[in-house]
XYZ file of C-alpha atoms in Angstrom:
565
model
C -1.102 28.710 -150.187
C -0.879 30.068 -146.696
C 2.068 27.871 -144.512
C 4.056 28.832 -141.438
C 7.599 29.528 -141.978
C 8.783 28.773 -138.814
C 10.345 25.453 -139.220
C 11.991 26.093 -142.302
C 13.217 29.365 -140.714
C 14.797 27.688 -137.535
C 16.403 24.774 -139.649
C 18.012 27.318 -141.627
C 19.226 29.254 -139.212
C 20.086 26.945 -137.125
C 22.100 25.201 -139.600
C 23.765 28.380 -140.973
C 24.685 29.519 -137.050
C 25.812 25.848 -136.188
C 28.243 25.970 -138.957
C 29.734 29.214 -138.578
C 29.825 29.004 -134.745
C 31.310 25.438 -134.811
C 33.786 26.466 -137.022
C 34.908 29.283 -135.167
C 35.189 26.993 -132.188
C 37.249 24.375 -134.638
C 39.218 27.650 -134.849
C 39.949 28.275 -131.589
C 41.003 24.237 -131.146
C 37.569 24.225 -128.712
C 35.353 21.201 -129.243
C 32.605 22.191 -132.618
C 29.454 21.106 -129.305
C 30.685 24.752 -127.962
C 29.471 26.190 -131.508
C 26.441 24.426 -132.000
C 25.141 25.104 -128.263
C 25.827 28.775 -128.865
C 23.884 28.860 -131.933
C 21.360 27.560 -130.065
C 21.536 29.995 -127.735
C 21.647 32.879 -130.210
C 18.423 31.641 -131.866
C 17.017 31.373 -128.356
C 14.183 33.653 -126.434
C 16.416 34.485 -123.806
C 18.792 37.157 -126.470
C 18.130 39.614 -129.410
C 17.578 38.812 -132.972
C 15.907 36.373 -134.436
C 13.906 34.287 -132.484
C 12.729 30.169 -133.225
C 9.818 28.486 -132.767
C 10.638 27.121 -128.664
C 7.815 24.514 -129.381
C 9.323 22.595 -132.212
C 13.187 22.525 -130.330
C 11.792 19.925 -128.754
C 10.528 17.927 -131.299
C 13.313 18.328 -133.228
C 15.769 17.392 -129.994
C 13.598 13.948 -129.860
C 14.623 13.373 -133.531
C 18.134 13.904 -132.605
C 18.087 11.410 -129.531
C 17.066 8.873 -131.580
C 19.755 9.085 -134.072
C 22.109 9.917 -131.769
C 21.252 6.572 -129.562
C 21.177 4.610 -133.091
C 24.942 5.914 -133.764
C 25.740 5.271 -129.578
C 24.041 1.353 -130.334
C 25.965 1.051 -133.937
C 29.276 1.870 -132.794
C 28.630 -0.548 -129.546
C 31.431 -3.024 -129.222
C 30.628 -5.562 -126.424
C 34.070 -7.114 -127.390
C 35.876 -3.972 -126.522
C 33.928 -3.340 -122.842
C 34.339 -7.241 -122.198
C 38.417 -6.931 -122.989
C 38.587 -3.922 -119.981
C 35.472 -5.642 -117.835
C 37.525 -5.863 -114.387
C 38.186 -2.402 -114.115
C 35.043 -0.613 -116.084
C 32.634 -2.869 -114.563
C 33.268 -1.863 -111.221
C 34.877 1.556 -111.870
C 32.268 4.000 -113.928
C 29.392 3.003 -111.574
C 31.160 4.108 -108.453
C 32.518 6.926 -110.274
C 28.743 7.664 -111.382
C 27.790 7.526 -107.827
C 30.231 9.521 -106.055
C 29.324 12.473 -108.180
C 25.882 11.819 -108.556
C 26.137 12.384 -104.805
C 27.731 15.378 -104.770
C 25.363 16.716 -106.935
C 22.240 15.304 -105.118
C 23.876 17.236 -102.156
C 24.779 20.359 -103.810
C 20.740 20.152 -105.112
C 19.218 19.278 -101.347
C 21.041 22.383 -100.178
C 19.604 24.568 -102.666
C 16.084 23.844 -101.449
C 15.248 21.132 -104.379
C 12.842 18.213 -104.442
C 15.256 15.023 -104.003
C 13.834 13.825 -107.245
C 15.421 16.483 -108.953
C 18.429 16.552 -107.279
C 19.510 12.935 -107.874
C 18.756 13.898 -111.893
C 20.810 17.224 -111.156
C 22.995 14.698 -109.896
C 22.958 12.301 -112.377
C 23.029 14.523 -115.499
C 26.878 15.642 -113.589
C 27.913 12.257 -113.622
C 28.460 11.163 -117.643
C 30.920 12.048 -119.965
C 30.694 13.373 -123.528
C 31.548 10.635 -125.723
C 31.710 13.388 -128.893
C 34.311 14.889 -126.780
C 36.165 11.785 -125.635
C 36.224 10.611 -128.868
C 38.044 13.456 -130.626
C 40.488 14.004 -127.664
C 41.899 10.458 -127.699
C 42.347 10.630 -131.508
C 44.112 14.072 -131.714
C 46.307 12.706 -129.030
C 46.918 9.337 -130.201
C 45.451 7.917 -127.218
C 42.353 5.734 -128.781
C 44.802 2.739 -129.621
C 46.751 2.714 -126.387
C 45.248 0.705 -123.315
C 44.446 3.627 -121.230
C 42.393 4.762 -123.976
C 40.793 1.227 -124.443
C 40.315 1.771 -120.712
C 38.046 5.219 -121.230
C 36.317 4.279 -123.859
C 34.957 1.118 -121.640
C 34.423 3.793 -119.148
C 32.251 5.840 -121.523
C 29.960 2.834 -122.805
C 29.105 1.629 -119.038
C 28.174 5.009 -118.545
C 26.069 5.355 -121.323
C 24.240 2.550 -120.207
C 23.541 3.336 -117.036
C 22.213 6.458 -118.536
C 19.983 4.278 -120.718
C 18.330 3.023 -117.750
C 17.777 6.345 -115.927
C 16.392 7.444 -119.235
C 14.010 4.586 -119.298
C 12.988 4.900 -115.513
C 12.818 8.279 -115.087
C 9.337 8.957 -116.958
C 8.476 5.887 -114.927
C 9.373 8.094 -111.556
C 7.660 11.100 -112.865
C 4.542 9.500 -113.356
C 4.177 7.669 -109.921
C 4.733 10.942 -108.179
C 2.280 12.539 -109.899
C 1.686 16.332 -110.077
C 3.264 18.088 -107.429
C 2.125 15.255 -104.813
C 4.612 13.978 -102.322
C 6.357 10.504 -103.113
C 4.900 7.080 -102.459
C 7.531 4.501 -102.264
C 4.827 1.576 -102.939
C 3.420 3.596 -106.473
C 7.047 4.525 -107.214
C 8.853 0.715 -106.623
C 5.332 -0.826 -108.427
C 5.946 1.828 -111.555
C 9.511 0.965 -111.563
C 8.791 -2.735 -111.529
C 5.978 -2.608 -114.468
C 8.591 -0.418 -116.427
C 11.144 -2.719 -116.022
C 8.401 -5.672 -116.770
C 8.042 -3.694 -120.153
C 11.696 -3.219 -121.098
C 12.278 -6.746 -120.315
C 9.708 -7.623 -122.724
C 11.067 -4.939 -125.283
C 14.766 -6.147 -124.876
C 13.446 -10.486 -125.497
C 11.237 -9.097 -128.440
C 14.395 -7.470 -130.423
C 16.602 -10.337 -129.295
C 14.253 -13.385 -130.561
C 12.625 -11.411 -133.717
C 14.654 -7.951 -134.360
C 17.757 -10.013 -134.225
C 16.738 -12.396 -137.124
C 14.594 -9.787 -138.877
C 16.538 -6.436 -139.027
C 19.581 -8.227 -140.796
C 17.371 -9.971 -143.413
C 15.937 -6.861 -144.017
C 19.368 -4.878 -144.314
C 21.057 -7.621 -146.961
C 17.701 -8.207 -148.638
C 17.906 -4.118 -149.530
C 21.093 -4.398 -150.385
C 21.032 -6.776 -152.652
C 18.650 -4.350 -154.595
C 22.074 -2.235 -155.565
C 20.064 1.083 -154.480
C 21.584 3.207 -152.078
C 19.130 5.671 -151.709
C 16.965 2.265 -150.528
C 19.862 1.402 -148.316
C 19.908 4.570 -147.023
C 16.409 5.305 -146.231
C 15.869 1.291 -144.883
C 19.041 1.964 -142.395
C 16.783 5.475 -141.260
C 13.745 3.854 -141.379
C 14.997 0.995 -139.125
C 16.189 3.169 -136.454
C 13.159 5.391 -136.635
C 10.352 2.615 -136.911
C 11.968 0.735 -134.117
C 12.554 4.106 -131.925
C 8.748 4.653 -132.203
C 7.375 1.034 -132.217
C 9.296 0.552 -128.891
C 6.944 3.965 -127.075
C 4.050 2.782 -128.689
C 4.222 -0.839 -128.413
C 6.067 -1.252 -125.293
C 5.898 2.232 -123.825
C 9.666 2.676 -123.648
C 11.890 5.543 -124.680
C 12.369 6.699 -127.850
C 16.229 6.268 -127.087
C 15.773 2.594 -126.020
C 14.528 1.808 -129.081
C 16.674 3.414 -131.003
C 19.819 1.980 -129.175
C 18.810 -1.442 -129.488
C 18.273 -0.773 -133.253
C 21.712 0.375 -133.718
C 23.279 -2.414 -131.481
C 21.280 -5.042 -133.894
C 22.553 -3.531 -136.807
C 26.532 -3.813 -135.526
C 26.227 -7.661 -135.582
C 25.511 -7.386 -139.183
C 28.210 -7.721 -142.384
C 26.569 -4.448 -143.317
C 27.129 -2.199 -140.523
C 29.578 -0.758 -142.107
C 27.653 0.565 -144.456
C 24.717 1.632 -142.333
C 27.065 3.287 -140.522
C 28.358 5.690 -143.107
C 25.103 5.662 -145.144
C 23.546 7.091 -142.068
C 26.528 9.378 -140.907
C 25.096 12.729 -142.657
C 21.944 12.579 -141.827
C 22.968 11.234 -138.047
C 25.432 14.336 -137.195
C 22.600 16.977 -139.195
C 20.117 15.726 -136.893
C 22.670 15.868 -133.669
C 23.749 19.123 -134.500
C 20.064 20.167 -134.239
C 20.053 18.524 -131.245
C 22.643 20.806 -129.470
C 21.339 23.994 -131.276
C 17.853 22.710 -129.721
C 19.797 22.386 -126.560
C 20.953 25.606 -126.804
C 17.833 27.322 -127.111
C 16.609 26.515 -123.741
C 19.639 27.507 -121.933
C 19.354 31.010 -120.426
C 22.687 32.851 -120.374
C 21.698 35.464 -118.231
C 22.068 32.778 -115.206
C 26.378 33.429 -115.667
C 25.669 36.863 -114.775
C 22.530 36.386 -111.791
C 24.197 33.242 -110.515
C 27.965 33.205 -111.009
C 29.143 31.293 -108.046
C 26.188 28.522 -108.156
C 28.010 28.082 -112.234
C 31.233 27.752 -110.639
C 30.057 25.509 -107.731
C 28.009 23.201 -110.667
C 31.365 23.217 -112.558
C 33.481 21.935 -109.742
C 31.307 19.470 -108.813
C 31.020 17.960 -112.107
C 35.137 18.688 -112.586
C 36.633 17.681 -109.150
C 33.698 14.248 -108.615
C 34.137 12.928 -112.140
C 37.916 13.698 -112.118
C 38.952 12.659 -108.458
C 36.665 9.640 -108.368
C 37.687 8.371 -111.670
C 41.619 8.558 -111.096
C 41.183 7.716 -107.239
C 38.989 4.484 -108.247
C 41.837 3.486 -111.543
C 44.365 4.041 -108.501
C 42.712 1.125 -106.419
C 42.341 -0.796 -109.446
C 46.134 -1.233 -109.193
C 46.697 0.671 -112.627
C 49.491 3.562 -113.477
C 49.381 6.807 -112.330
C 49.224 7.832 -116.275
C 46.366 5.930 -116.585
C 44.473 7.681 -114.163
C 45.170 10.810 -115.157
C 43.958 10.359 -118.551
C 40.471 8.813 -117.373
C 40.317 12.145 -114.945
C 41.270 14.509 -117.759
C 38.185 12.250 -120.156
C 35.841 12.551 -117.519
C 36.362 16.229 -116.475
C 33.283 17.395 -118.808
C 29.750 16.198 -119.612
C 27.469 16.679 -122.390
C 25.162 15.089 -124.793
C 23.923 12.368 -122.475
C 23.588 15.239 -119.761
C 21.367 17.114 -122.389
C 19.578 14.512 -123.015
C 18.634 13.599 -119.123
C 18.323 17.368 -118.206
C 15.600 18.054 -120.881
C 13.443 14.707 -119.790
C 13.676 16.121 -116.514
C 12.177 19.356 -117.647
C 9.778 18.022 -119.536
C 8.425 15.883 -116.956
C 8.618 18.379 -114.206
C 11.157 16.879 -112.162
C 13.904 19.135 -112.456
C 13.674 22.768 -112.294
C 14.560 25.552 -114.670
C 17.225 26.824 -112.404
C 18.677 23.445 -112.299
C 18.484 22.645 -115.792
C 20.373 25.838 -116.798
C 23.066 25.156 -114.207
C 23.829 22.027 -115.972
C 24.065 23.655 -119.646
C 26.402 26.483 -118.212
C 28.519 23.578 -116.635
C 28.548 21.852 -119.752
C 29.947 24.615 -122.011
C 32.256 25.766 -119.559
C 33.920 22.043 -119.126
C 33.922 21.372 -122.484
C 35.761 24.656 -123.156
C 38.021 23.792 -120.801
C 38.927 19.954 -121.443
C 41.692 20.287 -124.160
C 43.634 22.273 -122.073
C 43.577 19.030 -119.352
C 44.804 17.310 -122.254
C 47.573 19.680 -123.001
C 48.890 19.113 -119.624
C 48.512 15.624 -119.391
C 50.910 15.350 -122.620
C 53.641 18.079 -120.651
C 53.590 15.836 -117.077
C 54.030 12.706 -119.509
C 57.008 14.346 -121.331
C 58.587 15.362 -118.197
C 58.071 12.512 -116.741
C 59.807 10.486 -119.631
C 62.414 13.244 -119.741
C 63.184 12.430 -115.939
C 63.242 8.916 -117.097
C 60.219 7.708 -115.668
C 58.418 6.628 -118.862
C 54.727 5.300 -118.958
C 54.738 1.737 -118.361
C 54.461 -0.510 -121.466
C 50.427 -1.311 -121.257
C 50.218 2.503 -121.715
C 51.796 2.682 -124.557
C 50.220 2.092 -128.499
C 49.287 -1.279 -129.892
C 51.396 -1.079 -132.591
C 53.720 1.530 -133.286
C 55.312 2.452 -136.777
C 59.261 2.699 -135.914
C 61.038 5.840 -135.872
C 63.822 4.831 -138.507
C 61.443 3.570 -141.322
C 62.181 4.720 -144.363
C 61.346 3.686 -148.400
C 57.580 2.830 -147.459
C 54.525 3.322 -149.359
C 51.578 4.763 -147.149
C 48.284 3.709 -148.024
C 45.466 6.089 -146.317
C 41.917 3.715 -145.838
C 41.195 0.540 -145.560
C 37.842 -0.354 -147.115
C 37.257 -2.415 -150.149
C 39.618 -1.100 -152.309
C 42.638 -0.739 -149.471
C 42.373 -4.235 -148.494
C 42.805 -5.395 -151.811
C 45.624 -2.910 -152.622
C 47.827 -3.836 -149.452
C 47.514 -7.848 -150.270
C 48.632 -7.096 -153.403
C 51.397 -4.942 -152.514
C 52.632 -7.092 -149.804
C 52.396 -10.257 -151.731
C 54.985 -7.688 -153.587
C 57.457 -7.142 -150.731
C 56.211 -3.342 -150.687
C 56.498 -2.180 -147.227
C 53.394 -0.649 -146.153
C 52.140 1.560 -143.234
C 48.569 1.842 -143.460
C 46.168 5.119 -142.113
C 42.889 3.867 -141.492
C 40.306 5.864 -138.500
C 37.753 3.436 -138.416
C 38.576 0.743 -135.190
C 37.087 -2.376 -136.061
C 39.343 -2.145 -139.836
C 42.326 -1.390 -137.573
C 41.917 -4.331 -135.614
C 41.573 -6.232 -138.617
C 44.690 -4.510 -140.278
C 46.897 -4.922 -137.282
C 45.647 -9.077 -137.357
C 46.890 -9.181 -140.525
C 50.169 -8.086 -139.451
C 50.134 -4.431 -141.024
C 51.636 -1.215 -139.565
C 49.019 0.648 -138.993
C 48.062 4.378 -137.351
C 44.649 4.834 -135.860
C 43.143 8.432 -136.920
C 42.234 10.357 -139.924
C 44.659 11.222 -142.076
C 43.831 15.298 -142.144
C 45.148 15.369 -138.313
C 48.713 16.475 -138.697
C 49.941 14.064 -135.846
C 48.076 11.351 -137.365
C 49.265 11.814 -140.699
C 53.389 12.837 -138.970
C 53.310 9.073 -137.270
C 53.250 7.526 -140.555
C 56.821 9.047 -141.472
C 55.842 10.533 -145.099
C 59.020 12.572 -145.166
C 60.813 9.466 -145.656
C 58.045 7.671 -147.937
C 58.643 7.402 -151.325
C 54.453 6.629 -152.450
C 51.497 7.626 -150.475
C 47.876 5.849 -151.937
C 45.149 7.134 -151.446
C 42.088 4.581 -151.162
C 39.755 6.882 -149.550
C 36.899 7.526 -151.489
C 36.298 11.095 -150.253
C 38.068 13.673 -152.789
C 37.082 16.743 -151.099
C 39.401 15.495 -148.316
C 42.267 13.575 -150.093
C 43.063 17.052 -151.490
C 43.791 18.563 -147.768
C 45.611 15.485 -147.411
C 47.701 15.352 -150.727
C 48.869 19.061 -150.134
C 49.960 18.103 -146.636
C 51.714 15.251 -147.801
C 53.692 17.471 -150.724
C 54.345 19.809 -147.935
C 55.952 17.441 -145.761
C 57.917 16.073 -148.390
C 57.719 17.371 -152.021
C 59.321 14.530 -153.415
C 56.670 11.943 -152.453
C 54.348 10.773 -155.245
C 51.197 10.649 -154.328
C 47.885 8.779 -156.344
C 44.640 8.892 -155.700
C 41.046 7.409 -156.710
C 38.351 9.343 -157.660
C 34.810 8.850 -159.423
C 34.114 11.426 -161.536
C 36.584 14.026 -163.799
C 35.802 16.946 -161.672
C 37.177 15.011 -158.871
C 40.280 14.032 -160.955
C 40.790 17.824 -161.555
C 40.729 18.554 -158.216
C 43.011 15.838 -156.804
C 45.734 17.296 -159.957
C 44.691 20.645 -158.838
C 46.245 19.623 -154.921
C 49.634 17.986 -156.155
C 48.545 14.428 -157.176
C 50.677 12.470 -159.435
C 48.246 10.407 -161.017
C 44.454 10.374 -160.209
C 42.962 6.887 -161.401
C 38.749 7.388 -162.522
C 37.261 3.834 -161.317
C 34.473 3.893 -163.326
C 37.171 4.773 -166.805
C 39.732 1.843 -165.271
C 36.663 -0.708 -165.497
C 35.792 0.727 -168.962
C 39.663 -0.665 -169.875
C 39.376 -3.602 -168.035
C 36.001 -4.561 -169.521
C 37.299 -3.389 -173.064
C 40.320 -5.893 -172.505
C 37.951 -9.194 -171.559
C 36.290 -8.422 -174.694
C 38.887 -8.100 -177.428
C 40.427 -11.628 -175.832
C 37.215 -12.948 -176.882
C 38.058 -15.218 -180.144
C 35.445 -13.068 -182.750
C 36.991 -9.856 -181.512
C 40.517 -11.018 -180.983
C 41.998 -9.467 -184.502
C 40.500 -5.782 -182.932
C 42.760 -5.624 -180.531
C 45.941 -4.711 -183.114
C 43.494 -2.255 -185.053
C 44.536 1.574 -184.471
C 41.867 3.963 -182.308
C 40.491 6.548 -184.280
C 41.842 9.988 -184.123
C 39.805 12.492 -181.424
C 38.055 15.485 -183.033
């Protein structure tokens, strides 16, 4: 049967670059987006070798919005931006603009349309939250208030780029095909598309609110996960695509909304996690897609327009985010960290450059720019970071600490010794630290999800914020002093890296572990566990037990097991 390979040749090549690539870049302590954009770049038209299908990157880019705007709406926490609203809320739009600006500028004198330099402009403007994300945590920032700060930052940011995204197809198609701008057929498209989102945004919030949730705990309560699973995809899909076709939105609308809905459930937990692998495949394609557009050979033809792109997007975002924190009234340290987040754009900038492409409003030239900027400020972001953490430990070393509303949450002390740790926090952690503490155990917990942190630290546990691989995540919970580390997680693959750590640290710590099936067992041995405990074989025991204290079986209970062959 005759088919065309092409699309199972660029998913596997993409993956296979993506991976080797992004590890390489995991390597070199560079952010894994570096990776996946140069695989993309490598399977690209524009250098040798092999050589994917350009018309299905973006198809399978559009795919990768969506679940990328699902994950941006699931992990949505109006709680969070309301608790930082005085200084966010005035803050990231003015930062926005001032660089927008400069951009706009830097576009106008390059001979541009001023449609495509406000989206050259724009797509400058907005931080990578990827890249945010895993900076804070490797520096123990996301639990301090400066990092509650640029987190707030990030989310007003992303909406604003939620609205561009929504009006910009809007903009495209009152100016037509090459004609010059009306401002009546561009402010009357602009009104109608706003008339539609309006409409969009009171249909999820009357009907999607009451119906999506139903829907989620009705599946559930089936007990299949590959149901769970594939209603959680189908939910951000159907929505994505009944919002463009019903309502003639964006794709990433509609998927953001979906995701938002589903974090007011009791299940988004699980939707979130359910949906994880097949969220980050799909993003990963999404930067290899990226990738492929992205013409290298402009570093080489165009070397000081790079360089001029990358200042602009490094000096606006930087100098009007610590310059606006400054007139805020907040610490120095504080606006340094914002500058040092904000010093780098991606996804969102992707995702704005390529609807500018494709909708004729921004130019090649212009569009490559951005992608060069991109890689080159994301490669250089952890060495802001770097800094930051030397001027803060001279600073303290001149003894002019950070100020107290900089500092942690909740901090495990220095001098604690005799603890358990217990690594994870789900179903299984909760119940394990109640019943240790009803115990007088003393506990410090390792959890890396925020919202079980929040709960942990409520109920009065020590608790550090990050996964438990990260050496400085795992170092602030003091194992060399522990005498028990738990772990609750139900991932064995990475309890091993964590249980040889932990014997590493301190050989003399017993460690136990959960796992669901003997292979797993073997392997958590294998790493230096103590004891491995099989759920499934402990509920086996515990079932066995319930039934001997039954009164016809009751005399079984004394009667020797019969000897294994």
């Amino acid at each position: 049967m005759p088919h065309s390979p092409s699309l199972i040749a660029l998913l596997c090549i993409g993956f296979v670059a993506a991976f080797a690539l992004g590890l390489l870049a995991q390597r070199l302590r560079l952010s894994p987006l570096v990776g996946y954009l140069l695989a993309g770049v490598a399977a690209g038209p524009f250098t040798p070798g092999f050589v994917g299908d350009a018309s299905l990157a973006p198809q399978l880019a559009e795919v990768g919005v969506i679940l990328l705007m699902f994950g941006v709406g699931l992990h949505f926490s109006l709680r969070d931006l309301l608790d930082v609203r005085r200084i966010v809320l005035p803050g990231a739009p003015a930062q926005i603009a001032v660089t927008a600006l400069l951009g706009a500028g830097f576009g106008l004198w390059l001979g541009w349309t001023a449609i495509a330099a406000v989206v050259f402009g724009l797509s400058l403007s907005v931080a990578s939250t990827v890249v945010v994300m895993r900076a804070l945590e490797e520096h123990r920032l996301l639990d301090t208030r400066r990092g509650r700060i640029a987190i707030g930052w990030l989310v007003v940011q992303d909406l604003a780029m939620v609205l561009a995204l929504v009006l910009l197809p809007a903009i495209a198609g009152a100016l037509g095909s090459g004609g010059s701008p009306d401002p009546l057929q561009v402010a009357k498209a602009l009104g109608w598309t706003l008339l539609k989102v309006a409409a969009f945004v009171a249909f999820m919030l009357v009907i999607g609110r009451r119906l999506i949730p139903r829907l989620l705990e009705y599946v559930a309560g089936l007990g299949s996960r590959e149901l769970f699973t594939l209603a959680v995809l189908a939910i951000a899909l159907g929505v994505a695509f009944g919002a463009a076709a019903m309502f003639d939105v964006s794709f990433a609308l509609g998927a953001f909304f979906a995701g938002m809905l589903l974090n007011e459930s009791e299940l988004s937990h699980k939707a979130a996690a359910d949906s994880l692998p097949m969220r980050d495949a799909f993003a990963v394609l999404f930067f290899v897609s990226v990738g492929m557009l992205f013409d290298p050979s402009i570093l080489l033809r165009q070397p000081l327009l790079v360089l001029a792109t990358l200042g602009i997007l490094m000096a606006g975002n930087m100098l009007g985010g610590y310059a606006l924190v400054r007139l805020l009234g907040l610490p120095k340290l504080t606006g340094l960290t914002l500058a040092a987040c904000l010093a780098q754009i991606g996804e969102f900038s992707f995702i704005l450059a390529g609807l500018g492409l494709s909708q004729h409003l921004l130019p090649a030239e212009a569009h490559d720019l951005i992608l060069a900027g991109a890689l080159l400020s994301i490669v250089l972001n952890p060495f802001l970071f770097v800094w930051l953490g030397k001027w803060q430990g001279r600073q303290e070393a001149a003894g002019l600490a950070a100020s107290p509303q900089s500092q942690p949450l909740s901090e495990v002390p220095a001098d604690i010794n005799g603890h358990a740790i217990v690594i994870g926090y789900g179903r299984v952690g909760r119940e394990l630290t109640k019943l240790l503490r009803e115990r007088g155990v003393p506990l410090v917990l390792v959890e890396n999800d925020p919202d079980r942190v929040e709960a942990a630290r409520r109920n009065g546990l020590l608790t550090v914020r990050g996964n438990a691989a990260a050496e400085n995540v795992m170092e602030a919970a003091h194992p060399g002093t522990a005498h028990l580390a738990i772990l609750a997680m139900p991932q064995a693959l990475e309890a091993g890296e964590i249980i040889s750590r932990l014997k590493s640290i301190n050989p003399a710590i017993s460690v136990l572990a959960r796992a669901h099936s003997e292979a797993e067992v073997k392997h958590l041995l294998g790493h230096g566990a103590d004891a491995a405990v099989l759920a499934e074989r402990e509920l086996a025991f515990s079932l066995r037990d319930m039934v001997l204290a039954a009164p016809p079986w009751r005399a079984l209970r004394s009667k020797p097991l019969p000897a294994q062959p």
